[in-house]
PDB file of N, CA and C in Angstrom:
ATOM      1  N   MET A1372      13.332   2.263   0.856  1.00  0.00           N
ATOM      2  CA  MET A1372      13.221   2.211   2.192  1.00  0.00           C
ATOM      3  C   MET A1372      12.142   2.905   2.751  1.00  0.00           C
ATOM      4  N   GLY A1373      11.306   2.303   3.982  1.00  0.00           N
ATOM      5  CA  GLY A1373      10.318   2.705   4.158  1.00  0.00           C
ATOM      6  C   GLY A1373      10.021   2.253   5.429  1.00  0.00           C
ATOM      7  N   LEU A1374       8.727   2.430   6.161  1.00  0.00           N
ATOM      8  CA  LEU A1374       8.173   2.116   7.079  1.00  0.00           C
ATOM      9  C   LEU A1374       7.306   0.900   6.873  1.00  0.00           C
ATOM     10  N   VAL A1375       6.765  -0.611   7.331  1.00  0.00           N
ATOM     11  CA  VAL A1375       6.390  -1.684   7.273  1.00  0.00           C
ATOM     12  C   VAL A1375       5.282  -1.562   8.294  1.00  0.00           C
ATOM     13  N   TYR A1376       4.268  -1.356   8.177  1.00  0.00           N
ATOM     14  CA  TYR A1376       3.121  -1.674   8.754  1.00  0.00           C
ATOM     15  C   TYR A1376       1.903  -2.578   8.216  1.00  0.00           C
ATOM     16  N   GLY A1377       1.097  -3.545   9.131  1.00  0.00           N
ATOM     17  CA  GLY A1377       0.108  -4.129   8.899  1.00  0.00           C
ATOM     18  C   GLY A1377      -1.215  -3.415   9.607  1.00  0.00           C
ATOM     19  N   TYR A1378      -2.224  -3.686   8.756  1.00  0.00           N
ATOM     20  CA  TYR A1378      -3.551  -3.193   8.981  1.00  0.00           C
ATOM     21  C   TYR A1378      -4.787  -4.129   8.762  1.00  0.00           C
ATOM     22  N   ASP A1379      -5.609  -4.094   9.735  1.00  0.00           N
ATOM     23  CA  ASP A1379      -7.023  -4.764   9.687  1.00  0.00           C
ATOM     24  C   ASP A1379      -7.926  -3.636   9.505  1.00  0.00           C
ATOM     25  N   ILE A1380      -8.755  -3.486   7.995  1.00  0.00           N
ATOM     26  CA  ILE A1380      -9.529  -2.342   7.831  1.00  0.00           C
ATOM     27  C   ILE A1380     -11.068  -2.824   7.805  1.00  0.00           C
ATOM     28  N   TYR A1381     -12.051  -2.616   8.549  1.00  0.00           N
ATOM     29  CA  TYR A1381     -13.323  -3.081   8.067  1.00  0.00           C
ATOM     30  C   TYR A1381     -14.026  -2.027   7.683  1.00  0.00           C
ATOM     31  N   LEU A1382     -14.862  -2.291   6.436  1.00  0.00           N
ATOM     32  CA  LEU A1382     -15.511  -1.276   5.699  1.00  0.00           C
ATOM     33  C   LEU A1382     -16.867  -2.162   5.675  1.00  0.00           C
ATOM     34  N   ARG A1383     -17.940  -1.367   5.230  1.00  0.00           N
ATOM     35  CA  ARG A1383     -19.228  -1.520   4.823  1.00  0.00           C
ATOM     36  C   ARG A1383     -19.373  -2.378   3.474  1.00  0.00           C
ATOM     37  N   PRO A1384     -19.545  -3.137   2.854  1.00  0.00           N
ATOM     38  CA  PRO A1384     -19.434  -3.619   1.215  1.00  0.00           C
ATOM     39  C   PRO A1384     -19.575  -2.241   0.460  1.00  0.00           C
ATOM     40  N   ARG A1385     -20.602  -1.464   0.640  1.00  0.00           N
ATOM     41  CA  ARG A1385     -21.088  -0.082  -0.289  1.00  0.00           C
ATOM     42  C   ARG A1385     -19.619   0.605  -0.255  1.00  0.00           C
ATOM     43  N   ASN A1386     -18.803   0.459   0.666  1.00  0.00           N
ATOM     44  CA  ASN A1386     -17.735   1.548   0.510  1.00  0.00           C
ATOM     45  C   ASN A1386     -16.173   1.111  -0.119  1.00  0.00           C
ATOM     46  N   VAL A1387     -16.341  -0.529   0.087  1.00  0.00           N
ATOM     47  CA  VAL A1387     -15.169  -0.923  -0.329  1.00  0.00           C
ATOM     48  C   VAL A1387     -14.467  -0.537  -1.638  1.00  0.00           C
ATOM     49  N   ALA A1388     -15.408  -0.061  -2.772  1.00  0.00           N
ATOM     50  CA  ALA A1388     -14.538   0.533  -4.051  1.00  0.00           C
ATOM     51  C   ALA A1388     -14.139   1.645  -3.991  1.00  0.00           C
ATOM     52  N   ARG A1389     -14.823   2.439  -3.195  1.00  0.00           N
ATOM     53  CA  ARG A1389     -14.305   4.106  -2.986  1.00  0.00           C
ATOM     54  C   ARG A1389     -13.278   3.959  -2.479  1.00  0.00           C
ATOM     55  N   VAL A1390     -13.109   3.157  -1.096  1.00  0.00           N
ATOM     56  CA  VAL A1390     -11.604   3.435  -0.292  1.00  0.00           C
ATOM     57  C   VAL A1390     -10.801   2.822  -0.856  1.00  0.00           C
ATOM     58  N   LEU A1391     -10.791   1.313  -1.782  1.00  0.00           N
ATOM     59  CA  LEU A1391      -9.715   0.988  -2.652  1.00  0.00           C
ATOM     60  C   LEU A1391      -9.433   1.905  -3.507  1.00  0.00           C
ATOM     61  N   ALA A1392     -10.340   2.801  -4.470  1.00  0.00           N
ATOM     62  CA  ALA A1392      -9.602   3.633  -5.369  1.00  0.00           C
ATOM     63  C   ALA A1392      -9.137   4.823  -4.865  1.00  0.00           C
ATOM     64  N   GLY A1393      -9.165   5.229  -3.571  1.00  0.00           N
ATOM     65  CA  GLY A1393      -8.527   6.242  -3.086  1.00  0.00           C
ATOM     66  C   GLY A1393      -7.104   5.855  -2.434  1.00  0.00           C
ATOM     67  N   LEU A1394      -7.407   4.746  -2.095  1.00  0.00           N
ATOM     68  CA  LEU A1394      -5.880   4.262  -1.727  1.00  0.00           C
ATOM     69  C   LEU A1394      -5.296   4.192  -2.878  1.00  0.00           C
ATOM     70  N   ALA A1395      -5.512   3.424  -3.908  1.00  0.00           N
ATOM     71  CA  ALA A1395      -4.828   3.578  -4.875  1.00  0.00           C
ATOM     72  C   ALA A1395      -4.092   4.920  -5.742  1.00  0.00           C
ATOM     73  N   GLU A1396      -5.117   6.031  -5.374  1.00  0.00           N
ATOM     74  CA  GLU A1396      -4.100   7.005  -5.704  1.00  0.00           C
ATOM     75  C   GLU A1396      -2.985   7.650  -5.043  1.00  0.00           C
ATOM     76  N   LEU A1397      -3.094   7.003  -3.840  1.00  0.00           N
ATOM     77  CA  LEU A1397      -1.594   7.193  -3.127  1.00  0.00           C
ATOM     78  C   LEU A1397      -0.402   6.042  -3.491  1.00  0.00           C
ATOM     79  N   ALA A1398      -0.740   5.336  -4.257  1.00  0.00           N
ATOM     80  CA  ALA A1398       0.379   4.059  -4.706  1.00  0.00           C
ATOM     81  C   ALA A1398       1.677   5.246  -5.395  1.00  0.00           C
ATOM     82  N   PRO A1399       2.423   4.753  -5.701  1.00  0.00           N
ATOM     83  CA  PRO A1399       3.683   4.970  -6.332  1.00  0.00           C
ATOM     84  C   PRO A1399       3.331   5.426  -7.644  1.00  0.00           C
ATOM     85  N   PRO A1400       3.761   6.037  -8.767  1.00  0.00           N
ATOM     86  CA  PRO A1400       3.140   6.144  -9.980  1.00  0.00           C
ATOM     87  C   PRO A1400       3.571   5.114 -11.175  1.00  0.00           C
ATOM     88  N   VAL A1401       4.712   4.388 -10.857  1.00  0.00           N
ATOM     89  CA  VAL A1401       5.473   3.445 -11.632  1.00  0.00           C
ATOM     90  C   VAL A1401       5.537   2.158 -10.617  1.00  0.00           C
ATOM     91  N   ARG A1402       5.188   0.989 -11.396  1.00  0.00           N
ATOM     92  CA  ARG A1402       5.441  -0.422 -10.073  1.00  0.00           C
ATOM     93  C   ARG A1402       5.973  -1.305 -11.361  1.00  0.00           C
ATOM     94  N   ALA A1403       7.022  -2.345 -10.909  1.00  0.00           N
ATOM     95  CA  ALA A1403       7.546  -3.329 -11.205  1.00  0.00           C
ATOM     96  C   ALA A1403       6.654  -4.273 -11.593  1.00  0.00           C
ATOM     97  N   VAL A1404       5.288  -4.717 -11.175  1.00  0.00           N
ATOM     98  CA  VAL A1404       4.481  -5.545 -11.356  1.00  0.00           C
ATOM     99  C   VAL A1404       3.228  -5.075 -11.844  1.00  0.00           C
ATOM    100  N   LYS A1405       2.695  -6.292 -12.572  1.00  0.00           N
ATOM    101  CA  LYS A1405       1.612  -5.880 -13.183  1.00  0.00           C
ATOM    102  C   LYS A1405       0.163  -5.441 -12.252  1.00  0.00           C
ATOM    103  N   PRO A1406      -0.858  -4.897 -12.413  1.00  0.00           N
ATOM    104  CA  PRO A1406      -1.742  -4.460 -11.834  1.00  0.00           C
ATOM    105  C   PRO A1406      -2.626  -5.459 -11.377  1.00  0.00           C
ATOM    106  N   LEU A1407      -3.512  -5.416 -10.132  1.00  0.00           N
ATOM    107  CA  LEU A1407      -4.005  -6.655  -9.898  1.00  0.00           C
ATOM    108  C   LEU A1407      -5.719  -6.293  -9.960  1.00  0.00           C
ATOM    109  N   GLU A1408      -6.679  -7.212 -10.490  1.00  0.00           N
ATOM    110  CA  GLU A1408      -7.760  -7.027 -11.001  1.00  0.00           C
ATOM    111  C   GLU A1408      -8.305  -7.910  -9.842  1.00  0.00           C
ATOM    112  N   ILE A1409      -9.509  -7.173  -9.342  1.00  0.00           N
ATOM    113  CA  ILE A1409     -10.366  -7.584  -8.261  1.00  0.00           C
ATOM    114  C   ILE A1409     -11.734  -7.399  -8.732  1.00  0.00           C
ATOM    115  N   THR A1410     -12.431  -8.386  -8.049  1.00  0.00           N
ATOM    116  CA  THR A1410     -13.892  -8.741  -8.590  1.00  0.00           C
ATOM    117  C   THR A1410     -14.496  -8.906  -7.060  1.00  0.00           C
ATOM    118  N   LEU A1411     -15.048  -7.686  -6.664  1.00  0.00           N
ATOM    119  CA  LEU A1411     -15.750  -7.283  -5.285  1.00  0.00           C
ATOM    120  C   LEU A1411     -17.381  -7.856  -5.193  1.00  0.00           C
ATOM    121  N   PRO A1412     -17.756  -8.103  -3.876  1.00  0.00           N
ATOM    122  CA  PRO A1412     -19.133  -8.283  -3.745  1.00  0.00           C
ATOM    123  C   PRO A1412     -20.101  -7.319  -4.527  1.00  0.00           C
ATOM    124  N   GLY A1413     -21.085  -8.119  -5.171  1.00  0.00           N
ATOM    125  CA  GLY A1413     -21.778  -7.305  -5.992  1.00  0.00           C
ATOM    126  C   GLY A1413     -21.448  -7.357  -7.571  1.00  0.00           C
ATOM    127  N   GLY A1414     -20.171  -7.762  -7.506  1.00  0.00           N
ATOM    128  CA  GLY A1414     -19.788  -7.916  -9.485  1.00  0.00           C
ATOM    129  C   GLY A1414     -19.127  -6.710  -9.638  1.00  0.00           C
ATOM    130  N   ASP A1415     -18.632  -5.517  -8.820  1.00  0.00           N
ATOM    131  CA  ASP A1415     -17.960  -4.758  -9.489  1.00  0.00           C
ATOM    132  C   ASP A1415     -16.362  -5.045  -9.780  1.00  0.00           C
ATOM    133  N   ARG A1416     -15.516  -4.473 -10.205  1.00  0.00           N
ATOM    134  CA  ARG A1416     -14.541  -4.699 -11.323  1.00  0.00           C
ATOM    135  C   ARG A1416     -13.346  -3.613 -10.561  1.00  0.00           C
ATOM    136  N   LEU A1417     -12.537  -3.684  -9.860  1.00  0.00           N
ATOM    137  CA  LEU A1417     -11.344  -2.641  -9.671  1.00  0.00           C
ATOM    138  C   LEU A1417     -10.160  -3.281 -10.428  1.00  0.00           C
ATOM    139  N   VAL A1418      -9.089  -2.451 -11.142  1.00  0.00           N
ATOM    140  CA  VAL A1418      -7.854  -2.848 -11.319  1.00  0.00           C
ATOM    141  C   VAL A1418      -6.763  -1.752 -10.450  1.00  0.00           C
ATOM    142  N   LEU A1419      -6.057  -2.178  -9.804  1.00  0.00           N
ATOM    143  CA  LEU A1419      -5.393  -1.779  -8.301  1.00  0.00           C
ATOM    144  C   LEU A1419      -3.760  -1.838  -8.572  1.00  0.00           C
ATOM    145  N   PRO A1420      -3.088  -0.943  -8.035  1.00  0.00           N
ATOM    146  CA  PRO A1420      -1.723  -1.102  -8.366  1.00  0.00           C
ATOM    147  C   PRO A1420      -1.039  -1.751  -6.782  1.00  0.00           C
ATOM    148  N   PHE A1421      -1.710  -2.779  -6.764  1.00  0.00           N
ATOM    149  CA  PHE A1421      -1.351  -3.671  -5.256  1.00  0.00           C
ATOM    150  C   PHE A1421      -1.141  -5.097  -5.852  1.00  0.00           C
ATOM    151  N   THR A1422      -0.885  -5.757  -4.872  1.00  0.00           N
ATOM    152  CA  THR A1422      -0.543  -7.485  -5.104  1.00  0.00           C
ATOM    153  C   THR A1422      -1.098  -7.742  -3.828  1.00  0.00           C
ATOM    154  N   SER A1423      -1.663  -9.013  -4.002  1.00  0.00           N
ATOM    155  CA  SER A1423      -2.416  -9.814  -3.068  1.00  0.00           C
ATOM    156  C   SER A1423      -1.784 -11.189  -2.517  1.00  0.00           C
ATOM    157  N   ARG A1424      -1.156 -11.023  -1.483  1.00  0.00           N
ATOM    158  CA  ARG A1424      -0.372 -12.243  -1.386  1.00  0.00           C
ATOM    159  C   ARG A1424       0.976 -12.334  -1.952  1.00  0.00           C
ATOM    160  N   PHE A1425       1.175 -10.921  -2.603  1.00  0.00           N
ATOM    161  CA  PHE A1425       2.668 -10.640  -3.408  1.00  0.00           C
ATOM    162  C   PHE A1425       2.331 -11.405  -4.641  1.00  0.00           C
ATOM    163  N   GLU A1426       1.219 -11.646  -5.315  1.00  0.00           N
ATOM    164  CA  GLU A1426       1.014 -12.053  -6.600  1.00  0.00           C
ATOM    165  C   GLU A1426       0.194 -10.907  -7.195  1.00  0.00           C
ATOM    166  N   SER A1427       0.091 -11.102  -8.409  1.00  0.00           N
ATOM    167  CA  SER A1427      -0.997 -10.107  -9.314  1.00  0.00           C
ATOM    168  C   SER A1427      -2.069 -11.101  -9.883  1.00  0.00           C
ATOM    169  N   GLU A1428      -2.183 -12.337  -9.781  1.00  0.00           N
ATOM    170  CA  GLU A1428      -3.201 -12.856 -10.639  1.00  0.00           C
ATOM    171  C   GLU A1428      -4.676 -12.237  -9.885  1.00  0.00           C
ATOM    172  N   PRO A1429      -5.857 -12.502 -10.999  1.00  0.00           N
ATOM    173  CA  PRO A1429      -6.845 -11.700 -10.449  1.00  0.00           C
ATOM    174  C   PRO A1429      -7.464 -12.255  -9.352  1.00  0.00           C
ATOM    175  N   VAL A1430      -8.638 -11.517  -8.378  1.00  0.00           N
ATOM    176  CA  VAL A1430      -8.745 -12.018  -7.338  1.00  0.00           C
ATOM    177  C   VAL A1430     -10.293 -11.673  -7.305  1.00  0.00           C
ATOM    178  N   ASP A1431     -10.923 -12.897  -7.052  1.00  0.00           N
ATOM    179  CA  ASP A1431     -12.440 -12.779  -7.305  1.00  0.00           C
ATOM    180  C   ASP A1431     -12.844 -12.996  -5.156  1.00  0.00           C
ATOM    181  N   CYS A1432     -13.059 -12.050  -4.930  1.00  0.00           N
ATOM    182  CA  CYS A1432     -13.795 -12.075  -3.471  1.00  0.00           C
ATOM    183  C   CYS A1432     -15.293 -11.450  -3.376  1.00  0.00           C
ATOM    184  N   SER A1433     -15.794 -11.888  -4.406  1.00  0.00           N
ATOM    185  CA  SER A1433     -17.430 -11.813  -4.721  1.00  0.00           C
ATOM    186  C   SER A1433     -18.231 -12.063  -3.604  1.00  0.00           C
ATOM    187  N   MET A1434     -17.672 -13.388  -3.333  1.00  0.00           N
ATOM    188  CA  MET A1434     -18.133 -14.230  -2.176  1.00  0.00           C
ATOM    189  C   MET A1434     -17.667 -14.716  -0.740  1.00  0.00           C
ATOM    190  N   SER A1435     -16.698 -13.600  -0.811  1.00  0.00           N
ATOM    191  CA  SER A1435     -15.371 -13.700   0.464  1.00  0.00           C
ATOM    192  C   SER A1435     -15.888 -12.442   0.949  1.00  0.00           C
ATOM    193  N   SER A1436     -15.953 -12.380   2.649  1.00  0.00           N
ATOM    194  CA  SER A1436     -15.551 -11.177   3.459  1.00  0.00           C
ATOM    195  C   SER A1436     -14.423 -10.488   3.580  1.00  0.00           C
ATOM    196  N   THR A1437     -13.326 -11.111   3.249  1.00  0.00           N
ATOM    197  CA  THR A1437     -12.335 -10.813   3.242  1.00  0.00           C
ATOM    198  C   THR A1437     -11.092 -10.379   1.823  1.00  0.00           C
ATOM    199  N   LEU A1438     -10.350  -9.445   2.436  1.00  0.00           N
ATOM    200  CA  LEU A1438      -9.297  -9.497   0.838  1.00  0.00           C
ATOM    201  C   LEU A1438      -7.746  -8.928   1.490  1.00  0.00           C
ATOM    202  N   GLU A1439      -7.025  -9.488   1.203  1.00  0.00           N
ATOM    203  CA  GLU A1439      -5.752  -9.504   1.784  1.00  0.00           C
ATOM    204  C   GLU A1439      -4.637  -8.360   0.699  1.00  0.00           C
ATOM    205  N   LEU A1440      -4.319  -7.494   0.721  1.00  0.00           N
ATOM    206  CA  LEU A1440      -3.512  -6.932  -0.113  1.00  0.00           C
ATOM    207  C   LEU A1440      -2.510  -5.945   0.347  1.00  0.00           C
ATOM    208  N   ASP A1441      -1.180  -6.181  -0.646  1.00  0.00           N
ATOM    209  CA  ASP A1441      -0.146  -5.712  -0.199  1.00  0.00           C
ATOM    210  C   ASP A1441       0.170  -4.301  -1.033  1.00  0.00           C
ATOM    211  N   MET A1442       0.445  -3.419  -0.523  1.00  0.00           N
ATOM    212  CA  MET A1442       0.720  -2.000  -1.257  1.00  0.00           C
ATOM    213  C   MET A1442       1.489  -1.169  -0.882  1.00  0.00           C
ATOM    214  N   SER A1443       1.876  -0.313  -1.292  1.00  0.00           N
ATOM    215  CA  SER A1443       2.715   0.904  -1.038  1.00  0.00           C
ATOM    216  C   SER A1443       2.493   2.066  -1.261  1.00  0.00           C
ATOM    217  N   LEU A1444       2.271   2.903  -0.341  1.00  0.00           N
ATOM    218  CA  LEU A1444       2.044   4.338  -0.306  1.00  0.00           C
ATOM    219  C   LEU A1444       2.614   5.596  -0.276  1.00  0.00           C
ATOM    220  N   MET A1445       2.552   6.659  -0.771  1.00  0.00           N
ATOM    221  CA  MET A1445       3.460   7.610  -0.866  1.00  0.00           C
ATOM    222  C   MET A1445       2.593   8.446   0.039  1.00  0.00           C
ATOM    223  N   LEU A1446       3.055   9.023   1.217  1.00  0.00           N
ATOM    224  CA  LEU A1446       2.400  10.259   2.133  1.00  0.00           C
ATOM    225  C   LEU A1446       3.288  11.246   2.194  1.00  0.00           C
ATOM    226  N   ASP A1447       2.368  12.375   2.281  1.00  0.00           N
ATOM    227  CA  ASP A1447       3.367  13.713   2.490  1.00  0.00           C
ATOM    228  C   ASP A1447       3.912  13.505   3.852  1.00  0.00           C
ATOM    229  N   VAL A1448       5.367  14.218   3.900  1.00  0.00           N
ATOM    230  CA  VAL A1448       6.325  14.131   5.002  1.00  0.00           C
ATOM    231  C   VAL A1448       5.347  14.906   6.228  1.00  0.00           C
ATOM    232  N   ASP A1449       5.318  14.490   7.551  1.00  0.00           N
ATOM    233  CA  ASP A1449       4.475  15.629   8.519  1.00  0.00           C
ATOM    234  C   ASP A1449       5.499  15.871   9.423  1.00  0.00           C
ATOM    235  N   ASP A1450       5.326  16.518  10.730  1.00  0.00           N
ATOM    236  CA  ASP A1450       6.146  16.612  11.589  1.00  0.00           C
ATOM    237  C   ASP A1450       6.742  15.219  12.629  1.00  0.00           C
ATOM    238  N   ALA A1451       5.699  14.270  12.605  1.00  0.00           N
ATOM    239  CA  ALA A1451       6.038  13.086  13.491  1.00  0.00           C
ATOM    240  C   ALA A1451       6.778  12.390  12.611  1.00  0.00           C
ATOM    241  N   LEU A1452       6.957  12.313  11.417  1.00  0.00           N
ATOM    242  CA  LEU A1452       7.802  11.561  10.454  1.00  0.00           C
ATOM    243  C   LEU A1452       9.315  12.218  10.563  1.00  0.00           C
ATOM    244  N   CYS A1453       9.341  13.503  10.151  1.00  0.00           N
ATOM    245  CA  CYS A1453      10.398  14.245  10.577  1.00  0.00           C
ATOM    246  C   CYS A1453      11.150  13.819  11.611  1.00  0.00           C
ATOM    247  N   GLU A1454      10.752  13.999  12.807  1.00  0.00           N
ATOM    248  CA  GLU A1454      11.050  13.799  14.065  1.00  0.00           C
ATOM    249  C   GLU A1454      11.710  12.054  14.343  1.00  0.00           C
ATOM    250  N   TYR A1455      10.918  11.164  13.488  1.00  0.00           N
ATOM    251  CA  TYR A1455      11.316   9.766  13.589  1.00  0.00           C
ATOM    252  C   TYR A1455      12.554   9.703  12.847  1.00  0.00           C
ATOM    253  N   ALA A1456      12.555  10.129  11.895  1.00  0.00           N
ATOM    254  CA  ALA A1456      13.487  10.095  10.713  1.00  0.00           C
ATOM    255  C   ALA A1456      15.027  10.416  11.322  1.00  0.00           C
ATOM    256  N   GLN A1457      15.037  11.900  12.381  1.00  0.00           N
ATOM    257  CA  GLN A1457      16.223  12.337  13.129  1.00  0.00           C
ATOM    258  C   GLN A1457      16.765  11.686  14.156  1.00  0.00           C
ATOM    259  N   THR A1458      15.382  11.135  15.047  1.00  0.00           N
ATOM    260  CA  THR A1458      15.989  10.486  16.287  1.00  0.00           C
ATOM    261  C   THR A1458      16.241   9.058  16.085  1.00  0.00           C
ATOM    262  N   SER A1459      15.566   8.084  14.751  1.00  0.00           N
ATOM    263  CA  SER A1459      15.752   6.604  14.837  1.00  0.00           C
ATOM    264  C   SER A1459      17.401   6.168  14.232  1.00  0.00           C
ATOM    265  N   GLY A1460      17.913   7.339  13.385  1.00  0.00           N
ATOM    266  CA  GLY A1460      18.983   6.692  12.581  1.00  0.00           C
ATOM    267  C   GLY A1460      18.194   6.470  11.243  1.00  0.00           C
ATOM    268  N   TRP A1461      17.278   6.474  11.007  1.00  0.00           N
ATOM    269  CA  TRP A1461      16.694   6.027   9.860  1.00  0.00           C
ATOM    270  C   TRP A1461      17.001   7.079   8.679  1.00  0.00           C
ATOM    271  N   LEU A1462      17.338   8.598   9.035  1.00  0.00           N
ATOM    272  CA  LEU A1462      17.525   9.584   8.060  1.00  0.00           C
ATOM    273  C   LEU A1462      19.119   9.322   7.903  1.00  0.00           C
ATOM    274  N   ARG A1463      19.839   9.224   8.629  1.00  0.00           N
ATOM    275  CA  ARG A1463      20.982   8.578   8.292  1.00  0.00           C
ATOM    276  C   ARG A1463      21.353   7.324   7.536  1.00  0.00           C
ATOM    277  N   SER A1464      20.616   6.290   7.753  1.00  0.00           N
ATOM    278  CA  SER A1464      20.533   5.070   6.560  1.00  0.00           C
ATOM    279  C   SER A1464      20.023   5.509   5.272  1.00  0.00           C
ATOM    280  N   LEU A1465      19.191   6.436   5.481  1.00  0.00           N
ATOM    281  CA  LEU A1465      18.846   7.043   4.180  1.00  0.00           C
ATOM    282  C   LEU A1465      19.907   7.684   3.329  1.00  0.00           C
ATOM    283  N   GLN A1466      20.660   8.819   4.100  1.00  0.00           N
ATOM    284  CA  GLN A1466      21.772   9.535   3.570  1.00  0.00           C
ATOM    285  C   GLN A1466      22.893   8.324   2.924  1.00  0.00           C
ATOM    286  N   TRP A1467      23.160   7.376   3.719  1.00  0.00           N
ATOM    287  CA  TRP A1467      24.072   6.287   3.537  1.00  0.00           C
ATOM    288  C   TRP A1467      23.524   5.686   1.818  1.00  0.00           C
ATOM    289  N   VAL A1468      22.610   5.227   1.883  1.00  0.00           N
ATOM    290  CA  VAL A1468      21.993   4.600   0.892  1.00  0.00           C
ATOM    291  C   VAL A1468      22.163   5.133  -0.578  1.00  0.00           C
ATOM    292  N   LEU A1469      21.626   6.361  -0.257  1.00  0.00           N
ATOM    293  CA  LEU A1469      21.572   7.442  -1.250  1.00  0.00           C
ATOM    294  C   LEU A1469      23.435   7.916  -1.903  1.00  0.00           C
ATOM    295  N   ALA A1470      24.073   7.788  -0.659  1.00  0.00           N
ATOM    296  CA  ALA A1470      25.470   8.178  -1.082  1.00  0.00           C
ATOM    297  C   ALA A1470      26.110   7.145  -1.895  1.00  0.00           C
ATOM    298  N   HIS A1471      25.879   5.705  -1.691  1.00  0.00           N
ATOM    299  CA  HIS A1471      26.307   4.794  -2.185  1.00  0.00           C
ATOM    300  C   HIS A1471      25.826   3.819  -3.466  1.00  0.00           C
ATOM    301  N   PHE A1472      24.229   4.732  -3.391  1.00  0.00           N
ATOM    302  CA  PHE A1472      23.676   3.863  -4.624  1.00  0.00           C
ATOM    303  C   PHE A1472      22.909   4.799  -5.610  1.00  0.00           C
ATOM    304  N   PRO A1473      23.672   5.676  -5.777  1.00  0.00           N
ATOM    305  CA  PRO A1473      23.050   6.987  -6.784  1.00  0.00           C
ATOM    306  C   PRO A1473      21.980   6.833  -7.917  1.00  0.00           C
TER     307      PRO A1473
END
């Protein structure tokens, strides 16, 4: 259970590998799908715990200016998330799920 968002992120090509590696550190430690191999502009290759368009086939974006990724990130709970959980009913839904599917 979680929140779903979509973002368009624009980076200078020299920063792409570093940013993707940083995002990979926030991914859940265990995944049910195989990692995604990406070839970046300049030939750098990364293996990431994400999918691209919900598939894990290797992606060559060495000649492209865009990359579409699907990812789950684990973030620390902050005050805004706590408030959202209490006021939206999200916390009650989570408690119900945990009670019925231990």
